[in-house]
Short mmCIF file of N, CA and C in Angstrom, two decimals:
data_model
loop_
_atom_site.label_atom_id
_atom_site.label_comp_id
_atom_site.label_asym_id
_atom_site.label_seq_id
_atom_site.Cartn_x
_atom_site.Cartn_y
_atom_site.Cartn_z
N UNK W 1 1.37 -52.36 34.61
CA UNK W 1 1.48 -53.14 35.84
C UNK W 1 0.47 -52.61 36.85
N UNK W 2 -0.35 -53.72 37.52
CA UNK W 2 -1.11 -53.11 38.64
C UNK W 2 -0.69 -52.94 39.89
N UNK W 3 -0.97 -51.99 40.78
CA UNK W 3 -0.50 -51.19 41.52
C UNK W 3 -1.31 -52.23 43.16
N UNK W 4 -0.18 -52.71 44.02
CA UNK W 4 -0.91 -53.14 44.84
C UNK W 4 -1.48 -52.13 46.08
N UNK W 5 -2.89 -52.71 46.46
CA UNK W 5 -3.23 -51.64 47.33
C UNK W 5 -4.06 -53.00 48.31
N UNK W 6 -3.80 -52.22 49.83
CA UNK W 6 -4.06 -53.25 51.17
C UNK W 6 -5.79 -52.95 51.01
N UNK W 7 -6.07 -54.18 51.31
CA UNK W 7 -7.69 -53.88 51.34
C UNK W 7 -8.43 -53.33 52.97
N UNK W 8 -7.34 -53.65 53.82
CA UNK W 8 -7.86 -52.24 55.17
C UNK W 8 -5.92 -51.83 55.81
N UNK W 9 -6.38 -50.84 56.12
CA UNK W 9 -4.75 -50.35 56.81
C UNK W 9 -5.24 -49.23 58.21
N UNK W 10 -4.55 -49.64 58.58
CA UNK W 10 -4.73 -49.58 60.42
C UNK W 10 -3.42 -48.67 60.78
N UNK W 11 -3.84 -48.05 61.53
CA UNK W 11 -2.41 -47.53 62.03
C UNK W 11 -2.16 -47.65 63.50
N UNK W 12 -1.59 -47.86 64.28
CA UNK W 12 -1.59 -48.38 65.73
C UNK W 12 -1.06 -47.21 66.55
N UNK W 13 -2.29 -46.64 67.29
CA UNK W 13 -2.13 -45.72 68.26
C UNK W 13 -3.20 -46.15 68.97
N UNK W 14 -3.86 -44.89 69.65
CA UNK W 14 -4.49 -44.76 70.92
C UNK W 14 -5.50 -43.86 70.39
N UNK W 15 -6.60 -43.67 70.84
CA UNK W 15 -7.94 -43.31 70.63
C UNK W 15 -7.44 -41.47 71.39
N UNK W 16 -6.38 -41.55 72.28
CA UNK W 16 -6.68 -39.96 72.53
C UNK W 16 -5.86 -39.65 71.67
N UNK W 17 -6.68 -37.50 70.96
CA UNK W 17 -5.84 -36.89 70.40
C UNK W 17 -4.72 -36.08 71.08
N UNK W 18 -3.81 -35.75 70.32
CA UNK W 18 -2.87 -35.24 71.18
C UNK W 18 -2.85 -33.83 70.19
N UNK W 19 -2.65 -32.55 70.77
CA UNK W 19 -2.84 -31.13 70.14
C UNK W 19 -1.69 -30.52 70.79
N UNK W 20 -1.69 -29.79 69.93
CA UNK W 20 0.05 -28.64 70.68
C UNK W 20 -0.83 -26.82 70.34
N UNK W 21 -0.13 -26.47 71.11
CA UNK W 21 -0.24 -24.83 71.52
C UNK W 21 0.67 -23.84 70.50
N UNK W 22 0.66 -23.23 69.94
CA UNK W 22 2.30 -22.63 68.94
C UNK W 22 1.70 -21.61 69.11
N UNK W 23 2.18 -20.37 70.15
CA UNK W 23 1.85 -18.86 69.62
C UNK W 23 0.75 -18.80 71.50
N UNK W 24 1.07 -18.48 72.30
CA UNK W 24 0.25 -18.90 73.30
C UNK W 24 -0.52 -17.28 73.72
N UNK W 25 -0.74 -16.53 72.26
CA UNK W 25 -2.04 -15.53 72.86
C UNK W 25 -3.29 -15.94 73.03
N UNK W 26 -3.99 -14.94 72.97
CA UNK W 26 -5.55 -15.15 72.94
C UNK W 26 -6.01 -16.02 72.04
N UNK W 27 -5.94 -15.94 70.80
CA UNK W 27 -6.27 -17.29 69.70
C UNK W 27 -6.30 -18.51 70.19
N UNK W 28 -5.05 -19.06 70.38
CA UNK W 28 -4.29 -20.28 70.84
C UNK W 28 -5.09 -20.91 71.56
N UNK W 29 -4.52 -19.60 72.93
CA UNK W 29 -5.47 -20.19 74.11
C UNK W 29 -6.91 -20.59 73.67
N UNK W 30 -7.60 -19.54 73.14
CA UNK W 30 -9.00 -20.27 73.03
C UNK W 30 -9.17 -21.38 71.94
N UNK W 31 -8.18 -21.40 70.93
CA UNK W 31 -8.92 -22.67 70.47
C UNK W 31 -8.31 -24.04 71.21
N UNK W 32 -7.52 -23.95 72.34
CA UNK W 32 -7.31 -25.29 72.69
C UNK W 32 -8.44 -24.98 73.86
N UNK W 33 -8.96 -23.97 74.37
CA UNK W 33 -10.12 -24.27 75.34
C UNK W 33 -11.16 -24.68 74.53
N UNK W 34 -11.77 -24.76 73.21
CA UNK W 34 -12.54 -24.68 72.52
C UNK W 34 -12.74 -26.33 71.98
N UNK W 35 -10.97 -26.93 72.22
CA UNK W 35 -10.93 -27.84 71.39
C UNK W 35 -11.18 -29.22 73.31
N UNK W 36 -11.08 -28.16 74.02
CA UNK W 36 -11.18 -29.47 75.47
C UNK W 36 -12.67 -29.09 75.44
N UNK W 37 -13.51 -28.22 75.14
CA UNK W 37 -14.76 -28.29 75.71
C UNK W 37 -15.65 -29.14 74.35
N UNK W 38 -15.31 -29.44 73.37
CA UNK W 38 -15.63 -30.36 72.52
C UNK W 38 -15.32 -31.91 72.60
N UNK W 39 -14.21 -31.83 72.85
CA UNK W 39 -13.97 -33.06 73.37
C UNK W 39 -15.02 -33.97 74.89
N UNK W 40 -14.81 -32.89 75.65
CA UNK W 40 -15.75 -33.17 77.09
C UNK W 40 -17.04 -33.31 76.53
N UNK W 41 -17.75 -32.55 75.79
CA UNK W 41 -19.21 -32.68 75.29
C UNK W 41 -18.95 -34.01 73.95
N UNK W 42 -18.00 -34.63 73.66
CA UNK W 42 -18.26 -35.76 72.83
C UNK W 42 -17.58 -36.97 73.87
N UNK W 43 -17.05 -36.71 75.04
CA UNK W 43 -16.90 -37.77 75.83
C UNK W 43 -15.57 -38.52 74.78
N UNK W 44 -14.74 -37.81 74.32
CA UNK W 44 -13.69 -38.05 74.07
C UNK W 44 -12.36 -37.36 74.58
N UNK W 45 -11.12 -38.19 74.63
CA UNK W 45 -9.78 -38.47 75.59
C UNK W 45 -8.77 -37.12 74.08
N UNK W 46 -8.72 -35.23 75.06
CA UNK W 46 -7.85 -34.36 73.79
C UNK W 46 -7.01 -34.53 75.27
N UNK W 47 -5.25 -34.03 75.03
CA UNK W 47 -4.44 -33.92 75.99
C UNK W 47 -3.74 -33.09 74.75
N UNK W 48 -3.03 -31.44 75.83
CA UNK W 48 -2.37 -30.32 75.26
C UNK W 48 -0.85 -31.39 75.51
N UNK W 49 -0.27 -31.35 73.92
CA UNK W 49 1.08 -32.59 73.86
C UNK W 49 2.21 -31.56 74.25
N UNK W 50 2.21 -30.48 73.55
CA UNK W 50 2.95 -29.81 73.28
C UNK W 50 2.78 -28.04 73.53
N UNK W 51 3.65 -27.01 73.54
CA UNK W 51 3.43 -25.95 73.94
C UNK W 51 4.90 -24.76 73.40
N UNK W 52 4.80 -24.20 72.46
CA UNK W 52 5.22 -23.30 72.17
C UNK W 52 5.17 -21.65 72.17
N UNK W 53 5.89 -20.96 72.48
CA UNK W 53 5.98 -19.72 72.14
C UNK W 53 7.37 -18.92 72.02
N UNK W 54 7.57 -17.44 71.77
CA UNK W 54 8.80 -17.09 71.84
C UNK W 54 9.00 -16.38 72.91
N UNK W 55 8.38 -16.21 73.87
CA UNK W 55 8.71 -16.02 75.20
C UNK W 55 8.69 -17.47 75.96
N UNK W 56 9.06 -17.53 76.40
CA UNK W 56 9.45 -19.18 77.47
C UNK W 56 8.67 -18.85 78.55
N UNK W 57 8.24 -17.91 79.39
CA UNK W 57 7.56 -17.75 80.24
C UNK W 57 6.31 -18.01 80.25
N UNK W 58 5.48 -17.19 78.97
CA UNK W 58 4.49 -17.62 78.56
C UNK W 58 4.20 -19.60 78.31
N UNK W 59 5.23 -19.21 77.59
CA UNK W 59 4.68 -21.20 77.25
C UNK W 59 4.65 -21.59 78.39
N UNK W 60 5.26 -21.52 79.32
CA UNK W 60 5.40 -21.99 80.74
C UNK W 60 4.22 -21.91 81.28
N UNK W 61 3.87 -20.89 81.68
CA UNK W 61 2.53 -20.16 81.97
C UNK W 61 1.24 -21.07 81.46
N UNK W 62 1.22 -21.22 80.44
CA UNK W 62 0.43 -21.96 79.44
C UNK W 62 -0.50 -23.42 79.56
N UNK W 63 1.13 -23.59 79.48
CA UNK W 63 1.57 -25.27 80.33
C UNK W 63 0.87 -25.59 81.21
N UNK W 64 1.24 -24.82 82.03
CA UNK W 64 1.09 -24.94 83.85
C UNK W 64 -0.54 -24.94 83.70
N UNK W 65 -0.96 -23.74 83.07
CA UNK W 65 -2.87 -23.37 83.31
C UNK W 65 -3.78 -24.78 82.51
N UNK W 66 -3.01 -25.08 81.41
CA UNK W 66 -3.82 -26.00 80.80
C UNK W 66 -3.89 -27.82 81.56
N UNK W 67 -2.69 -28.02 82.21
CA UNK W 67 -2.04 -29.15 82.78
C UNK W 67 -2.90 -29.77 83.61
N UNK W 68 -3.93 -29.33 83.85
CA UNK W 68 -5.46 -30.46 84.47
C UNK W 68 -6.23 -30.25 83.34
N UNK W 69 -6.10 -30.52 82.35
CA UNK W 69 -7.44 -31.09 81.34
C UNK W 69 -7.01 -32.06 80.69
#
């Protein structure tokens, strides 16, 4: 039996990416600074979605510093 397959498939969102934070040391932080200053130099729409850590303060912290880009 042949197997049907769509000849285009679309998925319906929005052109910006959305990225999350997990672990909010030095790493983290820089690759989501790493990942807004790529974005700005390709004139494309990144927004930090999400923000984790196991201190709550920190993520907070995080949050708050990244929350204008």
């Amino acid at each position: 039996a042949a197997a049907l397959r769509p000849t285009a498939v679309h998925a319906g969102g929005s052109d910006t990416l959305k990225i999350g934070l997990i672990g909010c040391g030095g790493r983290g932080s820089g690759a989501v600074k790493d990942a807004f200053e790529a974005a700005q130099a390709a004139n494309a729409d990144v927004v930090l979605h999400a923000v984790g850590d196991v201190f709550e303060g920190k993520a907070r912290g995080k949050a708050k510093e990244f929350a204008g880009n």
